[in-house]
CSV table of C-alpha atoms and ligand atoms in Angstrom, one decimal:
chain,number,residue,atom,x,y,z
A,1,UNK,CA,62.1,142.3,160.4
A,2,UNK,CA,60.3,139.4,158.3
A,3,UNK,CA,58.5,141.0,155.0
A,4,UNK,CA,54.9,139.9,153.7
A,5,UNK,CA,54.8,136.8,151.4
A,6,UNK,CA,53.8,137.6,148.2
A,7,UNK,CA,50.2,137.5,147.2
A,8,UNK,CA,49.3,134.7,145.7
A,9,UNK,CA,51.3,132.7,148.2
A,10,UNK,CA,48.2,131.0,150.5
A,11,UNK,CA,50.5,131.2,153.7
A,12,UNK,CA,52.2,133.5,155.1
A,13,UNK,CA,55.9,133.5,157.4
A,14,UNK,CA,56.4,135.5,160.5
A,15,UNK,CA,53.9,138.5,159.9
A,16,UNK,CA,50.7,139.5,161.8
A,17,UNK,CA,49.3,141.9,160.3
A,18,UNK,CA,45.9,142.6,158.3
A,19,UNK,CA,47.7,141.6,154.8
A,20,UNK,CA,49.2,138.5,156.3
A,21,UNK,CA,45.5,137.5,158.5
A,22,UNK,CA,43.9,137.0,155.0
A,23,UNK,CA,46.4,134.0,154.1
A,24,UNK,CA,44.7,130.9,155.1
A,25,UNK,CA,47.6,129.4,156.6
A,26,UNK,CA,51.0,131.0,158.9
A,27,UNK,CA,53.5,129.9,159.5
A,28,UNK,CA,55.8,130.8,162.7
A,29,UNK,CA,59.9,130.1,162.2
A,30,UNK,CA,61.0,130.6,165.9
A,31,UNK,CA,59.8,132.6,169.0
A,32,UNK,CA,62.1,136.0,169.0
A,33,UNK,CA,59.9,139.1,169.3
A,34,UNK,CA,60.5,140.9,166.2
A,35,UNK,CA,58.9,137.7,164.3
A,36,UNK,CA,56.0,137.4,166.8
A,37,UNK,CA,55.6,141.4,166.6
A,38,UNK,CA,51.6,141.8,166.0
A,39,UNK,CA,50.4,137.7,166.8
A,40,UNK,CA,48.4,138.7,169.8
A,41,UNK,CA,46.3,141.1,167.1
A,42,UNK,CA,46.3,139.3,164.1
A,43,UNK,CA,46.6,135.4,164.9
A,44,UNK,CA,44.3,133.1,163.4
A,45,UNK,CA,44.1,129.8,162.9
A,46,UNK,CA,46.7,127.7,161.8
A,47,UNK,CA,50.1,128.3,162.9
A,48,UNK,CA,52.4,125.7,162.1
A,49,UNK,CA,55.5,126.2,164.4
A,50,UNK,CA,57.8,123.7,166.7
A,51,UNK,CA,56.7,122.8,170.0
A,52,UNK,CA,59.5,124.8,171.6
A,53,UNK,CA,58.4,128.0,170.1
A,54,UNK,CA,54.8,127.5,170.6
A,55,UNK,CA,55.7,127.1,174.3
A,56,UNK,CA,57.6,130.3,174.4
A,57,UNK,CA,55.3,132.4,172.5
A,58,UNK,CA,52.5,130.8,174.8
A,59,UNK,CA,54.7,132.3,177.7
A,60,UNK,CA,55.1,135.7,176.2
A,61,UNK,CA,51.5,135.9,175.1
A,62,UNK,CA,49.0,134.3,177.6
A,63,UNK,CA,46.2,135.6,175.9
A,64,UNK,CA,46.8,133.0,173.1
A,65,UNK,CA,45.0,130.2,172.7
A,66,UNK,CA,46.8,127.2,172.5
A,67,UNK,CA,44.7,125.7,169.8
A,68,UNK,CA,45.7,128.2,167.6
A,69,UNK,CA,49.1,125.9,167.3
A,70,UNK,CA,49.6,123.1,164.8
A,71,UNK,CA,53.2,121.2,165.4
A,72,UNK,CA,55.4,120.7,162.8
A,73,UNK,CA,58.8,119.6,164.0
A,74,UNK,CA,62.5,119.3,162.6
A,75,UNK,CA,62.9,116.5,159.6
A,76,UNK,CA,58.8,116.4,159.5
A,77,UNK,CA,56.9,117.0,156.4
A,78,UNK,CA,52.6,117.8,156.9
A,79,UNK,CA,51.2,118.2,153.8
A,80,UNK,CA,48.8,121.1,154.3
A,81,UNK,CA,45.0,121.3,152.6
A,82,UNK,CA,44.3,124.1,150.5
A,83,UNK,CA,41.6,125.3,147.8
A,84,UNK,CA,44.4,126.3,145.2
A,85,UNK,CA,45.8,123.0,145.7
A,86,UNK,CA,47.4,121.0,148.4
A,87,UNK,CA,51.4,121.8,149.6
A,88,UNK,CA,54.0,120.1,151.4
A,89,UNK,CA,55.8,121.9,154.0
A,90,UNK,CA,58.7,120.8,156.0
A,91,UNK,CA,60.9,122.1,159.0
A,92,UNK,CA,64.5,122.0,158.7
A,93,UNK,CA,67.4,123.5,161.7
A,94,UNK,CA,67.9,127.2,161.4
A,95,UNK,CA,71.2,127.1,163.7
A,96,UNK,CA,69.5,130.3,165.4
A,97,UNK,CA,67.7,129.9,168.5
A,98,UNK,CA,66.3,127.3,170.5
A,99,UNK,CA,62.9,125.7,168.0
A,100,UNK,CA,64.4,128.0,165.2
A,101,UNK,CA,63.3,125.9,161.5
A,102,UNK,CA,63.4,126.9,158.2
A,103,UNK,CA,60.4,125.9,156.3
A,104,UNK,CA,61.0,124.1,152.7
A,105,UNK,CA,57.0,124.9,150.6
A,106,UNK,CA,56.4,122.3,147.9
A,107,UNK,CA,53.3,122.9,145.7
A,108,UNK,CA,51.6,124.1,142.6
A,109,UNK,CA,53.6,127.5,143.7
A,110,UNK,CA,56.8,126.2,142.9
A,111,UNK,CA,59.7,124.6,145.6
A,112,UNK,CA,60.4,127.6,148.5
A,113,UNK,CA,63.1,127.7,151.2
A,114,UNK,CA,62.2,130.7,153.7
A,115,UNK,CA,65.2,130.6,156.0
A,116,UNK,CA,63.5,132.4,158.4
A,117,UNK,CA,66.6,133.4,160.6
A,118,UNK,CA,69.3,131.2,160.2
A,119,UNK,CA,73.0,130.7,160.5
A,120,UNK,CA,73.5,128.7,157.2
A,121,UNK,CA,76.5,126.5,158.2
A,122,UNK,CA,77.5,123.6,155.9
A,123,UNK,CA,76.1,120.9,158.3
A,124,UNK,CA,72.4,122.8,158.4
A,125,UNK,CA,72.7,122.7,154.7
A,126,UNK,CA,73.5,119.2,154.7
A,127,UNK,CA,70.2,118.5,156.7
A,128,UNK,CA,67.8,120.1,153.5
A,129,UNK,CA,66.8,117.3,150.7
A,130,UNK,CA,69.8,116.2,149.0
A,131,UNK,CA,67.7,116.7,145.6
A,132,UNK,CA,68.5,120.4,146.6
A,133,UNK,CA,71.6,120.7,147.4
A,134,UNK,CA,74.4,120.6,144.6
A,135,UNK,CA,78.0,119.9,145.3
A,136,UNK,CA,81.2,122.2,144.3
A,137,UNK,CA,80.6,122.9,140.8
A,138,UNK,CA,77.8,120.8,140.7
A,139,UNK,CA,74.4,122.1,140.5
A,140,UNK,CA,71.8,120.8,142.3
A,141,UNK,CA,68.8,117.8,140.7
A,142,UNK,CA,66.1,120.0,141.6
A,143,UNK,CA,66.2,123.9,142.0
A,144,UNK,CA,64.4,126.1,144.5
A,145,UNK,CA,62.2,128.6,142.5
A,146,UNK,CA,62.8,131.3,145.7
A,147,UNK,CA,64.8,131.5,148.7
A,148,UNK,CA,63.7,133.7,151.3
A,149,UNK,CA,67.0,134.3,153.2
A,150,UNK,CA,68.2,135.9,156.1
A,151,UNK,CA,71.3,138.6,155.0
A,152,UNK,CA,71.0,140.1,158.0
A,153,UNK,CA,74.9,140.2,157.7
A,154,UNK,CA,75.5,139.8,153.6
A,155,UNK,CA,76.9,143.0,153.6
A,156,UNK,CA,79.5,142.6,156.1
A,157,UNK,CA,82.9,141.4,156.0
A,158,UNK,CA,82.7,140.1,159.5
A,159,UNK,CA,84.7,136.6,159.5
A,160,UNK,CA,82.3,135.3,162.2
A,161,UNK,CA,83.8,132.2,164.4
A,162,UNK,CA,81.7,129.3,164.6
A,163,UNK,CA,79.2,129.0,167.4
A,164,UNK,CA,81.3,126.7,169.0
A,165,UNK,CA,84.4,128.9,168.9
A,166,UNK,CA,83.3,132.0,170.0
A,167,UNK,CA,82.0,130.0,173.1
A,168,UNK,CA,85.4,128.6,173.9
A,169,UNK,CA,86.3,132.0,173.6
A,170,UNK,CA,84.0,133.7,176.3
A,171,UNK,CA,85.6,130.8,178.5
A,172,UNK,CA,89.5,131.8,177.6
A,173,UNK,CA,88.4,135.2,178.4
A,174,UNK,CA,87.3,133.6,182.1
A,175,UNK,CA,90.2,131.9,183.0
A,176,UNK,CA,92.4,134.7,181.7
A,177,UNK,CA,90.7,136.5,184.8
A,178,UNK,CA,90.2,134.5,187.3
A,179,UNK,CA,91.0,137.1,190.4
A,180,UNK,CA,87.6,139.0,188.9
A,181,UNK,CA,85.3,138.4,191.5
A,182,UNK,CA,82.6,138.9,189.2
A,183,UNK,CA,81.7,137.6,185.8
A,184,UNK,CA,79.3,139.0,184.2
A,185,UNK,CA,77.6,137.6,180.7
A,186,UNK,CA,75.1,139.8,178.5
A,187,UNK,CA,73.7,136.3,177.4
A,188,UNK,CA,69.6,137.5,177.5
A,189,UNK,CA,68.7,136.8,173.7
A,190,UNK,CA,66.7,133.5,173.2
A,191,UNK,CA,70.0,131.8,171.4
A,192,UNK,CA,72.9,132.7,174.0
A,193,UNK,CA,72.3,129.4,176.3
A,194,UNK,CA,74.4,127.9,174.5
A,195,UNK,CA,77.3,130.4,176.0
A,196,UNK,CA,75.3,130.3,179.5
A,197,UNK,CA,75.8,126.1,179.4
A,198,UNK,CA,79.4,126.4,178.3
A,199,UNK,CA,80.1,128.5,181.1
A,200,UNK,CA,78.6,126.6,183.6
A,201,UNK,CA,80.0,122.8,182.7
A,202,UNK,CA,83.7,124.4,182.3
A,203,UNK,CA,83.5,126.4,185.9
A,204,UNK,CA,80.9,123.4,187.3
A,205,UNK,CA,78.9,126.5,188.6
A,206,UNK,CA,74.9,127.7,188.0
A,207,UNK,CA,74.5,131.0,186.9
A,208,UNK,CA,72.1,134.0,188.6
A,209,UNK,CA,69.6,135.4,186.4
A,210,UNK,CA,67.0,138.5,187.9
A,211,UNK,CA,63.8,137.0,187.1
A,212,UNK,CA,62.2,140.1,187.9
A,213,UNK,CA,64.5,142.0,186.1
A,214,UNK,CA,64.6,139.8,183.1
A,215,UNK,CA,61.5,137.7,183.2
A,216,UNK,CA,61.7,136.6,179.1
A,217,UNK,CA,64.6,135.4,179.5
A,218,UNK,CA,64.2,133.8,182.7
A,219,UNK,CA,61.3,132.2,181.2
A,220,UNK,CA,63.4,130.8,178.3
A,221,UNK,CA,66.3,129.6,180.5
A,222,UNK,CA,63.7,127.9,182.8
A,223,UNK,CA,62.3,125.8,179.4
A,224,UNK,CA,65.9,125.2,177.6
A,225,UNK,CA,68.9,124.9,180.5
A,226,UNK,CA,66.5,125.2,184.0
A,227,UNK,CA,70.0,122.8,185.2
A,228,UNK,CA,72.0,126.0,185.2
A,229,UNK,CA,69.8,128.6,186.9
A,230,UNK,CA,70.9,129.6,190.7
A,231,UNK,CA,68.8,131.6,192.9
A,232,UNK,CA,71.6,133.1,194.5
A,233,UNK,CA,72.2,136.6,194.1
A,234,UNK,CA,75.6,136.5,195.2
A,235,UNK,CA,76.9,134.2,192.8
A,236,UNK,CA,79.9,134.8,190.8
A,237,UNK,CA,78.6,134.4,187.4
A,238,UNK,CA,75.3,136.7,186.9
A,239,UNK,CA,73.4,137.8,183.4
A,240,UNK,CA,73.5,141.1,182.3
A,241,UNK,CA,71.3,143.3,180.2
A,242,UNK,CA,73.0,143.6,176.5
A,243,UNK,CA,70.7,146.7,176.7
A,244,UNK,CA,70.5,149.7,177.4
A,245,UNK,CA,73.3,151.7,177.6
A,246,UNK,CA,75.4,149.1,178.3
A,247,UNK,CA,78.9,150.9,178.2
A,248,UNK,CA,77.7,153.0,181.5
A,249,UNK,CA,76.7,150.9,183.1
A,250,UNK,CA,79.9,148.9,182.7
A,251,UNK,CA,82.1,152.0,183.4
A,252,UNK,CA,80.2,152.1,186.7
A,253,UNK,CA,81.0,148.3,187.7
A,254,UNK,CA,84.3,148.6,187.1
A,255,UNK,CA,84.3,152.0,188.8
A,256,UNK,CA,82.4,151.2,192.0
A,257,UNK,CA,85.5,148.0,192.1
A,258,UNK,CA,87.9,150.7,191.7
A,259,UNK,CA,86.6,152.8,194.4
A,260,UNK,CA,86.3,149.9,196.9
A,261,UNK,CA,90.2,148.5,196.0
A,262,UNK,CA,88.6,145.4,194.2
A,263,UNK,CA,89.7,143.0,191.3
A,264,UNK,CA,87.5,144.8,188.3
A,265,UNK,CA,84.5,142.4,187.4
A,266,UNK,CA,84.7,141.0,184.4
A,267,UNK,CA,81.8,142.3,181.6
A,268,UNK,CA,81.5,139.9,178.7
A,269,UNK,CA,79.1,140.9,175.8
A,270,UNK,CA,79.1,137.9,172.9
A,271,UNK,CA,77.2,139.1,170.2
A,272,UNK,CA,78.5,140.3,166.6
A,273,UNK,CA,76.9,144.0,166.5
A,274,UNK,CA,79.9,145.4,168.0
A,275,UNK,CA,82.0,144.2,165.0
A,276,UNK,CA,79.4,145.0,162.8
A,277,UNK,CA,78.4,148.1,163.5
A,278,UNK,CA,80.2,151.3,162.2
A,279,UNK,CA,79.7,153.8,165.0
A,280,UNK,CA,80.9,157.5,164.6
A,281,UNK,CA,84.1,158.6,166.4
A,282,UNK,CA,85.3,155.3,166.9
A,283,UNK,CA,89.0,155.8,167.2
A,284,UNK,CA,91.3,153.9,164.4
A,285,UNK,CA,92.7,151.4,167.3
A,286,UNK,CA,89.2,150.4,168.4
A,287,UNK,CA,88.0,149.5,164.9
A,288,UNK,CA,91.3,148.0,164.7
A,289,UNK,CA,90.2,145.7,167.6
A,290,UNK,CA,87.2,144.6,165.4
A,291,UNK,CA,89.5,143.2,163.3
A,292,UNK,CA,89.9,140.3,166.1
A,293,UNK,CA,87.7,137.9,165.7
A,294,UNK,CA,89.7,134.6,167.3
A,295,UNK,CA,89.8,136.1,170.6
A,296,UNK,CA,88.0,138.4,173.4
A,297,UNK,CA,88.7,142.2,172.8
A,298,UNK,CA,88.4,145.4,175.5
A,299,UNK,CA,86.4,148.0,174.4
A,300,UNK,CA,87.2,151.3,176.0
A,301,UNK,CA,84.7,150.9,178.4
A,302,UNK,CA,86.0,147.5,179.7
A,303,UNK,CA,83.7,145.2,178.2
A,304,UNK,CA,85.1,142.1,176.6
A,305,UNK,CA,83.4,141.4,173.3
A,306,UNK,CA,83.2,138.3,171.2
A,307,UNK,CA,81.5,137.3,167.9
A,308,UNK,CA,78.7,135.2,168.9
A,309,UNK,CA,77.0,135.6,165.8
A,310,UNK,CA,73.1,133.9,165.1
A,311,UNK,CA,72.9,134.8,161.5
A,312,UNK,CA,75.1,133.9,158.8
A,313,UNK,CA,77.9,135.3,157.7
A,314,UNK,CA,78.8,136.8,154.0
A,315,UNK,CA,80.8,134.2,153.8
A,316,UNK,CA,78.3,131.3,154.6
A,317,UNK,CA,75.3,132.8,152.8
A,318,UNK,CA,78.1,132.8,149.8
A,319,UNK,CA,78.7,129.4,150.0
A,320,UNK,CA,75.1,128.4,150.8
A,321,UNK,CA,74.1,129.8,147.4
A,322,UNK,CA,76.6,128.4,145.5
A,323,UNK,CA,75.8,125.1,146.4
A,324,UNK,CA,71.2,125.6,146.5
A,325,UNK,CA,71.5,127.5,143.0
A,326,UNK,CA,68.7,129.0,143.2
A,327,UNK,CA,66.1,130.8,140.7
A,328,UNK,CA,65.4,134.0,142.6
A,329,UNK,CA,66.8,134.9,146.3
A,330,UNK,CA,65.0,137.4,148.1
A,331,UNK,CA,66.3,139.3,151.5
A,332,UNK,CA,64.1,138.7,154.5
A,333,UNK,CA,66.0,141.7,156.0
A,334,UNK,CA,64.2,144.7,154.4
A,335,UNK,CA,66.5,147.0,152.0
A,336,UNK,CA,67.2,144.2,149.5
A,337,UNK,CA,70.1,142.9,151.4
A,338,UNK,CA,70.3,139.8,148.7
A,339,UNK,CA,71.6,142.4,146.2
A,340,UNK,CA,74.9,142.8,148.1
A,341,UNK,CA,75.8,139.1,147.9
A,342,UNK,CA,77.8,138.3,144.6
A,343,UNK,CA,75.6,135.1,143.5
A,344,UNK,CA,72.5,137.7,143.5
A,345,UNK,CA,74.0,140.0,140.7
A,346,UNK,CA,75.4,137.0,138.9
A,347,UNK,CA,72.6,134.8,138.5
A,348,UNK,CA,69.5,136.9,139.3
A,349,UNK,CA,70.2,140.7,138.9
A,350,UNK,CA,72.3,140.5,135.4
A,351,UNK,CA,70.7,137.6,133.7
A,352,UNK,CA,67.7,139.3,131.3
A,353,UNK,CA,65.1,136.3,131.1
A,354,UNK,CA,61.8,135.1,129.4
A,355,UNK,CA,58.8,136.2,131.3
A,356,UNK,CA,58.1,133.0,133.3
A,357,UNK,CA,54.6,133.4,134.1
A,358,UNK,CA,55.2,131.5,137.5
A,359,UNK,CA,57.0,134.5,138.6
A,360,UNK,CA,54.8,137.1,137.9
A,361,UNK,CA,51.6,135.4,138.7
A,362,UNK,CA,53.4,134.5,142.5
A,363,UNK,CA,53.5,138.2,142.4
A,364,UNK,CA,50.3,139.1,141.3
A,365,UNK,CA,50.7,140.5,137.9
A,366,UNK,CA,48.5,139.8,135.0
A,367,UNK,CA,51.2,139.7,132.3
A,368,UNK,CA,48.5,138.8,128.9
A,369,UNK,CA,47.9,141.9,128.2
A,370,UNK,CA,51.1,142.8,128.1
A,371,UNK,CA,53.2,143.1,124.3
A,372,UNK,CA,56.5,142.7,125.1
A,373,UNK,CA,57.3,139.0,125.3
A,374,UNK,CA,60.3,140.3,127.4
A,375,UNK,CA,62.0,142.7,130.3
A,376,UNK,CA,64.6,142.4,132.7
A,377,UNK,CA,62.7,141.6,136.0
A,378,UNK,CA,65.9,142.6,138.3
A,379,UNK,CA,63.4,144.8,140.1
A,380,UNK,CA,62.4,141.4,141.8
A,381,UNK,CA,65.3,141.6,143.8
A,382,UNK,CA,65.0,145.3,144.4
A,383,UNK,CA,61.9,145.7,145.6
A,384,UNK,CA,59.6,144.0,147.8
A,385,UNK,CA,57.7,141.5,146.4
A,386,UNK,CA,53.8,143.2,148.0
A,387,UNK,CA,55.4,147.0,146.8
A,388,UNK,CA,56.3,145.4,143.7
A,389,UNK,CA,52.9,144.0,142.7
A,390,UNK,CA,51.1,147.3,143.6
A,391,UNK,CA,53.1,149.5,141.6
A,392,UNK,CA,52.7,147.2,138.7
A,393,UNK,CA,49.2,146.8,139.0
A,394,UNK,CA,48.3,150.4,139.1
A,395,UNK,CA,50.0,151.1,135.6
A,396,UNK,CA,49.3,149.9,131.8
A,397,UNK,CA,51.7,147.0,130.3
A,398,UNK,CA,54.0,149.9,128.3
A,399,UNK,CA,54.7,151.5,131.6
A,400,UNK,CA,55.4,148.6,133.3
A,401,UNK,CA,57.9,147.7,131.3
A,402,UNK,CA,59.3,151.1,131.9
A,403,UNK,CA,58.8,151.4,135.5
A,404,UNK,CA,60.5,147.6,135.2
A,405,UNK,CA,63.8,149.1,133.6
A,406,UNK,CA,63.8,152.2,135.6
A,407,UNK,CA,64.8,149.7,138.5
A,408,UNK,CA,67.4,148.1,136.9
B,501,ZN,ZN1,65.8,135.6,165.3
């Protein structure tokens, strides 16, 4: 879930809500639901986002008014009018979804890279200004002030495949079966064409999709790959719903096959929550099978998982910070993910600093009438930037500094 932009920031990056309608400008980093949550309430005009996602969200929310949209597209840099002075803002590749950009704020503020959601590879790190982007053991000309990142996974030892790989794996997985008269791909996130296409050139076959059944992501397939869609029902390679419950209903495909002495079908889920996620009673030889990341794996209700993974692993957000360097990274995934990555504690948590009045003023904190020249501002990283500025404001400078070290 995206968090508010701090304060004194004029703009504000996939929220709709009352705090984020007072910003004079919003911005929009790609068309999933959870950062669209609230738009039909609280959008106002502008929204800077790519074409592609202004024509989804236009899809998902009819009662939007197209002029609402400003485009900003990948490479392209607006510079944007504002009282407090004027910014430049560009759109970089997020490697997430279909229109998915990262947005790079240039201004009075300070240099910003809000990742949106991203999978930070080193090619989509190659495409940011090379001003920004340091080499190994080099540090970069110019440093970003703040990245807002996406550590959806910085706390996971996951070794995620590329994008690439874990599609060639969904095909292996195919042709490993190919008396399963069925195939049957939980591809209905905005992001999982690219599996959908793969499929489809390798077996030269279209794919069914229920559009009443799954009429978003009907919709999306209709604007990104329409080529691959079949109206045929009876075809042999059909979407399935990821959710819910999708272990029964798997047990019940393969059980209905049983019953009528047929090949199983074949029940392919790419997606990395599987491996990710920690559930209770798992036995040791199924979290074993997590441990398998180069090929497909059986649950133990028969379907095939592979990490497909939209977000970046530990591993790339690692290396993605070594190389940006920059002054202050905080976690667009709520609970202070940033704190788990090793750069964070390094260079931002343990490093007790001059008050830099950029910082505290981007959060909204009157620091003159404060005596003490100096504190640790790890909290930054802790807290949430808006929770952060209210706490502070509400007590006298000597507290702060207390409150401040209480959160070290
Ligand atoms: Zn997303």
């Amino acid at each position: 879930m995206p968090i508010e932009m701090p304060r004194r920031l004029p703009f504000s990056v996939d929220t709709w809500s009352q705090n984020s309608n007072i910003k004079r400008h919003h911005f929009l980093t790609h068309a999933h639901k959870d950062h669209s949550q609230g738009i039909v309430t609280h959008a106002s005009y502008p929204i800077y986002s790519t074409l592609f996602t202004k024509a989804l969200v236009l899809r998902y929310y009819p009662q939007l008014d197209d002029v609402l949209f400003v485009g900003i597209e990948v490479g392209k840099t607006l510079i944007v009018d504002d009282p407090d002075g004027n910014f430049a803002v560009t759109a970089f590749d997020a490697n997430h979804c279909p229109g998915a950009v990262m947005f790079l704020f240039e201004g009075r503020f300070g240099n910003i890279l809000h990742t949106g959601d991203c999978r930070l590879t080193p090619e989509c790190l190659q495409s940011l200004p090379e001003k920004y982007v340091g080499k190994k053991g080099k540090a970069p000309r110019s440093q970003f002030d703040y990245v807002f990142l996406d550590c959806t996974f910085g706390w996971s030892p996951l070794k995620m495949p590329s994008k690439e790989s874990a599609v060639q794996q969904v095909v292996n997985c195919i042709w490993k079966h190919p008396d399963a008269p069925m195939v049957y791909l939980t591809c209905d996130l905005l992001g999982q064409e690219e599996i959908l296409v793969g499929v489809s050139q390798t077996f030269g076959c279209k794919l069914y999709v229920d559009n009443e059944k799954n009429p978003e992501c009907y919709q999306a397939l209709e604007l990104t790959v329409p080529g691959i869609l079949s109206r045929d029902s009876s075809c042999r390679f059909q979407l399935f719903d990821g959710f819910p419950k999708l272990c029964e209903r798997a047990e019940t495909k393969i059980a209905e096959a049983c019953a009528n002495f047929q090949h199983e079908p074949l029940i392919i889920r790419p997606s990395a929550q599987w491996y990710a996620c920690e559930e209770e009673g798992n036995s040791e030889a199924e979290n074993r099978k997590k441990g398998i990341y180069g090929q497909a794996v059986r649950d133990m209700s028969g379907v095939w998982h592979v990490c497909y993974s939209m977000h970046s692993s530990r591993e790339e957000l690692k290396w993605a910070l070594q190389l940006l360097a920059p002054k202050w990274v905080v976690s667009t995934t709520p609970s202070c993910r940033a704190m788990e990555l090793e750069y964070v504690k390094k260079h931002c948590f343990n490093t007790r600093k001059t008050l830099d009045n950029f910082h505290f003023e981007l959060v909204d904190i009157n620091m003159q009438d404060s005596s003490a020249p100096e504190v640790s501002i790890k909290c930054l990283i802790w807290l949430p930037l808006k929770q952060l500025a209210n706490m502070i404001q509400t007590i006298s400078p000597y507290q702060r500094i207390l409150q401040l070290q209480k959160y070290q």
